[in-house]
């Protein structure tokens, strides 16, 4: 700091010589002239001289006598200047004294100070006024004036120091070296700030300046070895600037010749604050990433077990509710997490860019929270989604199949149970013992017809058992009741078979004793029974439930039904033929007067039953027609849904692919500035956002398809899952591309790279990126460097330089150089950044050139938050020259540019 030449003071710092302006100007013109008041200034000047001479182990008693031989005068100049003067002459003669005083005056003159009217003879002769003038000149030159560093005056630096140290104290407002010191509080505050045990500041009163000043001066003299060069009334003494400077020296331990360090310290502090701010911001970003990553991973870990759970339901509505829950998850819960995942990747890339720009190492998240870990977790989530959806649809098909089989089982079982009703009683009847031969023969034929009927029902019993078995295999919830009913039918069937065999044996024993049977009735019975069974089977088929999924399947059922209808004319002819047999028997009986029994003795199938069942078949045919037509209409509707979804999917899918390709071209081409590219990409992003209703419409159509239980679609190769993945990739790609351009802007602005340089780098990179893959191989990268003027030709020196550069741009040895790594390298080559060495030098300035720094020094020179940040993180200083509480700022500075977990 360069001195201003004079320091104005108020009552506290008034000079015994008069006002500074008047006294100093007189001294500049004629240093030999001193104002009145000599006797009052002698003690003050004597105290000031002794405060320095004591450092050399001596002092003076009488200022106008003890400097006459020049020895103590030379010693005083050596102490306050820190320089060596010529060796003094030790003789006692006047000439020796004059020579010594001249050496002192010559040294003063060598510092650019003109001594007007002051000569060695006046000092040797004990001229008090000239001696005091000389001492005043020394005070001006070495205590106040001409101490300069970085072109800031010592007065200004000292005043700034006083303001900063007294800022927290009430009733203290240091604005200058005038009235700010009158009440003495500023002096007390300076001492209390550094030595709080010496001053009880809270007990001082602003309205008692005399007490305050006496307290400060006495404490300074007693504990800080500062001579009492001012009195409480401020009538005489050294100026406030000098008093505060002495306090500064005593409290900070910095020599007076280094008082000008203030500006240098401010610069160092500012550099440290800037570096710490970057580190704190990066740490906050790291904490935010860790928190967001933990939350997202926790959500994935909570969701996957739900998706992997398999809790089958007993009914279709219950399973459809599970499907609706899954759709709600996809529609409501997952999309925000997709955005969080994308934002997390963007934040990670931005953080890594900031770390590279500030010369910090790359951020390594906690174990299990890497971007790759999140990607792997997300992949597991999507696999679980796919498996869950497939399971839901499979379960729905299974339940639908079960409902169909259960209803079919009930229908067939009811028909069979109806048929068997009374059969066991009839088979147990022993009517053949009292029957006539005709009656026995009739019973036997009737039994043969029953056996035929029984055999015809064998297929139905097997079908009932097969359906029950399938229901068991498909884990039907009501299988116990089905099994019980099936078992009852099978047991009854076995019993009927056994009874049938027993009754036949009984009838055959009697048959030999009976006459011929009415063949006509027998023929009727034989033909009526199969026809009756055919009609029952036809009615069963006409009422059979069906389930189809395609138009082709329903068309197959319709064709089969049409085929059945084509057989009806022949069946009708068979019915009429059977009825004619009965009519012929009745005609013959009537002709011969034979009294026939009321019913055909060989069969229970009467013409009335045949006609009734035939009428029932005729009624069921149109009903079957209607059911098949309704199902065909439903399948046509399903086909419409397939075509509707396929048409929309065939538009959305290519649109997504086209946008992906266009974004890829934008990231390769260079059109305009980075801001132009960013705006262009954001327009694309807006266009993509505006296209989202098309995807939502497709989701709605897909939901209709699923609700209709449509499981395939030949009208499009795109599935909803494929399009969802493509849409998410599109959103992620545009967001990542925008982030890459933003990071390039951040790199350009932070490193001071011009737009032209950035375009030149981009053009060079793209020129050698032949496959537009976004990365260069070693030979491509070498050619790119050569195009930019780097000497990396194939010689020993060029190869060494190229290997050095490759180690920087490809530290992992992957064999490729990305554009971001290329830009980072070029920005480091063309710009200057803070380094660990610069930060170490800045701390060294604040530490007063020591190898360590103290907590008090950090709190004094840095803002509170950043001082505490350093104190909490600095390791204890291990060197032998340290003191208790010493902190190692070198390892701390190195760590700022080393490990990122500082």
CSV table of N, CA and C in Angstrom, one decimal, residues 312-378:
chain,number,residue,atom,x,y,z
A,312,UNK,N,-53.4,-65.2,-7.6
A,312,UNK,CA,-54.5,-65.5,-8.5
A,312,UNK,C,-55.8,-65.3,-7.8
A,313,UNK,N,-56.8,-64.8,-8.5
A,313,UNK,CA,-58.1,-64.6,-8.0
A,313,UNK,C,-59.1,-65.7,-8.5
A,314,UNK,N,-60.2,-65.9,-7.8
A,314,UNK,CA,-61.1,-66.9,-8.2
A,314,UNK,C,-62.1,-66.5,-9.3
A,315,UNK,N,-62.3,-65.2,-9.4
A,315,UNK,CA,-63.3,-64.7,-10.4
A,315,UNK,C,-62.7,-63.8,-11.4
A,316,UNK,N,-63.4,-63.7,-12.5
A,316,UNK,CA,-62.9,-62.7,-13.6
A,316,UNK,C,-62.9,-61.3,-13.1
A,317,UNK,N,-64.0,-60.8,-12.5
A,317,UNK,CA,-64.1,-59.4,-12.0
A,317,UNK,C,-62.9,-59.1,-11.1
A,318,UNK,N,-62.5,-60.1,-10.2
A,318,UNK,CA,-61.4,-59.8,-9.3
A,318,UNK,C,-60.1,-59.7,-10.0
A,319,UNK,N,-59.9,-60.5,-11.1
A,319,UNK,CA,-58.7,-60.4,-11.9
A,319,UNK,C,-58.7,-59.1,-12.7
A,320,UNK,N,-59.9,-58.8,-13.2
A,320,UNK,CA,-60.0,-57.5,-14.0
A,320,UNK,C,-59.7,-56.3,-13.1
A,321,UNK,N,-60.0,-56.4,-11.8
A,321,UNK,CA,-59.6,-55.3,-10.9
A,321,UNK,C,-58.1,-55.2,-10.8
A,322,UNK,N,-57.4,-56.3,-10.7
A,322,UNK,CA,-56.0,-56.3,-10.7
A,322,UNK,C,-55.4,-55.7,-12.0
A,323,UNK,N,-56.0,-56.1,-13.1
A,323,UNK,CA,-55.5,-55.5,-14.4
A,323,UNK,C,-55.7,-54.0,-14.4
A,324,UNK,N,-56.8,-53.5,-13.8
A,324,UNK,CA,-57.1,-52.1,-13.8
A,324,UNK,C,-56.1,-51.4,-12.8
A,325,UNK,N,-55.8,-52.1,-11.7
A,325,UNK,CA,-54.7,-51.5,-10.8
A,325,UNK,C,-53.4,-51.4,-11.5
A,326,UNK,N,-53.1,-52.4,-12.4
A,326,UNK,CA,-51.8,-52.3,-13.1
A,326,UNK,C,-51.8,-51.2,-14.2
A,327,UNK,N,-53.0,-51.0,-14.8
A,327,UNK,CA,-53.1,-49.9,-15.8
A,327,UNK,C,-53.0,-48.6,-15.1
A,328,UNK,N,-53.6,-48.4,-13.9
A,328,UNK,CA,-53.4,-47.2,-13.2
A,328,UNK,C,-52.0,-46.9,-12.8
A,329,UNK,N,-51.2,-48.0,-12.4
A,329,UNK,CA,-49.8,-47.8,-12.1
A,329,UNK,C,-49.1,-47.3,-13.4
A,330,UNK,N,-49.4,-47.9,-14.6
A,330,UNK,CA,-48.7,-47.4,-15.8
A,330,UNK,C,-49.1,-46.0,-16.2
A,331,UNK,N,-50.4,-45.7,-15.9
A,331,UNK,CA,-50.9,-44.4,-16.4
A,331,UNK,C,-50.6,-43.3,-15.4
A,332,UNK,N,-50.6,-43.5,-14.1
A,332,UNK,CA,-50.5,-42.5,-13.1
A,332,UNK,C,-49.2,-42.5,-12.3
A,333,UNK,N,-48.7,-43.7,-11.9
A,333,UNK,CA,-47.6,-43.8,-10.9
A,333,UNK,C,-46.3,-43.8,-11.7
A,334,UNK,N,-46.2,-44.5,-12.8
A,334,UNK,CA,-44.9,-44.6,-13.4
A,334,UNK,C,-44.4,-43.4,-14.2
A,335,UNK,N,-45.3,-42.6,-14.9
A,335,UNK,CA,-44.7,-41.5,-15.7
A,335,UNK,C,-43.9,-40.5,-14.9
A,336,UNK,N,-44.3,-40.1,-13.7
A,336,UNK,CA,-43.5,-39.2,-12.9
A,336,UNK,C,-42.1,-39.8,-12.6
A,337,UNK,N,-42.0,-41.1,-12.4
A,337,UNK,CA,-40.7,-41.7,-12.1
A,337,UNK,C,-39.9,-41.7,-13.4
A,338,UNK,N,-40.5,-41.8,-14.5
A,338,UNK,CA,-39.7,-41.8,-15.8
A,338,UNK,C,-39.1,-40.4,-15.9
A,339,UNK,N,-39.8,-39.3,-15.6
A,339,UNK,CA,-39.3,-38.0,-15.6
A,339,UNK,C,-38.2,-37.8,-14.6
A,340,UNK,N,-38.4,-38.4,-13.3
A,340,UNK,CA,-37.3,-38.3,-12.3
A,340,UNK,C,-36.0,-39.0,-12.8
A,341,UNK,N,-36.2,-40.2,-13.4
A,341,UNK,CA,-35.0,-40.9,-13.9
A,341,UNK,C,-34.3,-40.1,-14.9
A,342,UNK,N,-35.0,-39.5,-15.9
A,342,UNK,CA,-34.4,-38.6,-16.9
A,342,UNK,C,-33.7,-37.4,-16.3
A,343,UNK,N,-34.4,-36.8,-15.3
A,343,UNK,CA,-33.8,-35.6,-14.7
A,343,UNK,C,-32.6,-35.9,-13.9
A,344,UNK,N,-32.6,-37.1,-13.2
A,344,UNK,CA,-31.4,-37.6,-12.5
A,344,UNK,C,-30.2,-37.7,-13.4
A,345,UNK,N,-30.4,-38.3,-14.6
A,345,UNK,CA,-29.3,-38.5,-15.5
A,345,UNK,C,-28.8,-37.1,-16.0
A,346,UNK,N,-29.7,-36.2,-16.2
A,346,UNK,CA,-29.3,-34.8,-16.6
A,346,UNK,C,-28.5,-34.1,-15.5
A,347,UNK,N,-29.0,-34.2,-14.2
A,347,UNK,CA,-28.3,-33.6,-13.1
A,347,UNK,C,-26.9,-34.2,-13.0
A,348,UNK,N,-26.8,-35.5,-13.2
A,348,UNK,CA,-25.5,-36.2,-13.0
A,348,UNK,C,-24.6,-35.7,-14.1
A,349,UNK,N,-25.0,-35.6,-15.3
A,349,UNK,CA,-24.2,-35.0,-16.4
A,349,UNK,C,-23.7,-33.6,-16.1
A,350,UNK,N,-24.7,-32.8,-15.6
A,350,UNK,CA,-24.4,-31.4,-15.3
A,350,UNK,C,-23.3,-31.3,-14.2
A,351,UNK,N,-23.5,-32.1,-13.2
A,351,UNK,CA,-22.6,-32.1,-12.1
A,351,UNK,C,-21.2,-32.5,-12.6
A,352,UNK,N,-21.1,-33.6,-13.4
A,352,UNK,CA,-19.8,-34.0,-13.9
A,352,UNK,C,-19.1,-32.9,-14.7
A,353,UNK,N,-20.0,-32.2,-15.5
A,353,UNK,CA,-19.4,-31.1,-16.3
A,353,UNK,C,-18.9,-30.0,-15.4
A,354,UNK,N,-19.6,-29.6,-14.3
A,354,UNK,CA,-19.1,-28.6,-13.4
A,354,UNK,C,-17.8,-29.0,-12.7
A,355,UNK,N,-17.8,-30.3,-12.4
A,355,UNK,CA,-16.6,-30.8,-11.7
A,355,UNK,C,-15.4,-30.7,-12.7
A,356,UNK,N,-15.6,-31.1,-13.9
A,356,UNK,CA,-14.5,-31.0,-14.9
A,356,UNK,C,-14.1,-29.5,-15.1
A,357,UNK,N,-15.1,-28.6,-15.2
A,357,UNK,CA,-14.7,-27.2,-15.4
A,357,UNK,C,-13.9,-26.6,-14.3
A,358,UNK,N,-14.2,-27.1,-13.0
A,358,UNK,CA,-13.5,-26.5,-11.9
A,358,UNK,C,-12.3,-27.3,-11.5
A,359,UNK,N,-11.9,-28.2,-12.4
A,359,UNK,CA,-10.7,-29.0,-12.1
A,359,UNK,C,-10.8,-30.1,-11.1
A,360,UNK,N,-12.0,-30.4,-10.7
A,360,UNK,CA,-12.3,-31.4,-9.7
A,360,UNK,C,-12.4,-32.8,-10.3
A,361,UNK,N,-12.2,-33.8,-9.6
A,361,UNK,CA,-12.3,-35.2,-10.1
A,361,UNK,C,-13.8,-35.5,-10.3
A,362,UNK,N,-14.0,-36.5,-11.1
A,362,UNK,CA,-15.4,-36.9,-11.4
A,362,UNK,C,-16.1,-37.4,-10.2
A,363,UNK,N,-17.4,-37.2,-10.1
A,363,UNK,CA,-18.2,-37.6,-8.9
A,363,UNK,C,-18.5,-39.1,-9.0
A,364,UNK,N,-18.2,-39.8,-8.0
A,364,UNK,CA,-18.5,-41.2,-7.9
A,364,UNK,C,-19.6,-41.4,-6.8
A,365,UNK,N,-20.8,-41.7,-7.3
A,365,UNK,CA,-21.9,-41.9,-6.3
A,365,UNK,C,-21.6,-43.0,-5.4
A,366,UNK,N,-22.4,-43.1,-4.3
A,366,UNK,CA,-22.3,-44.2,-3.3
A,366,UNK,C,-22.6,-45.5,-4.0
A,367,UNK,N,-22.1,-46.6,-3.4
A,367,UNK,CA,-22.2,-47.9,-4.0
A,367,UNK,C,-23.7,-48.2,-4.1
A,368,UNK,N,-24.1,-48.7,-5.3
A,368,UNK,CA,-25.5,-49.0,-5.6
A,368,UNK,C,-26.3,-47.8,-6.1
A,369,UNK,N,-25.7,-46.6,-6.2
A,369,UNK,CA,-26.5,-45.5,-6.6
A,369,UNK,C,-25.9,-44.9,-7.9
A,370,UNK,N,-25.1,-45.7,-8.7
A,370,UNK,CA,-24.6,-45.2,-9.9
A,370,UNK,C,-25.8,-45.1,-10.9
A,371,UNK,N,-25.5,-44.3,-12.0
A,371,UNK,CA,-26.5,-44.2,-13.0
A,371,UNK,C,-26.8,-45.6,-13.6
A,372,UNK,N,-25.7,-46.3,-13.8
A,372,UNK,CA,-25.9,-47.7,-14.3
A,372,UNK,C,-26.7,-48.6,-13.4
A,373,UNK,N,-26.6,-48.4,-12.0
A,373,UNK,CA,-27.4,-49.1,-11.1
A,373,UNK,C,-28.9,-48.8,-11.2
A,374,UNK,N,-29.1,-47.5,-11.4
A,374,UNK,CA,-30.5,-47.0,-11.6
A,374,UNK,C,-31.0,-47.6,-12.9
A,375,UNK,N,-30.2,-47.6,-14.0
A,375,UNK,CA,-30.6,-48.2,-15.2
A,375,UNK,C,-30.9,-49.7,-15.1
A,376,UNK,N,-30.0,-50.4,-14.4
A,376,UNK,CA,-30.3,-51.8,-14.2
A,376,UNK,C,-31.6,-52.1,-13.4
A,377,UNK,N,-31.8,-51.2,-12.3
A,377,UNK,CA,-33.0,-51.4,-11.6
A,377,UNK,C,-34.2,-51.1,-12.4
A,378,UNK,N,-34.1,-50.1,-13.3
A,378,UNK,CA,-35.2,-49.7,-14.1
A,378,UNK,C,-35.5,-50.9,-15.1
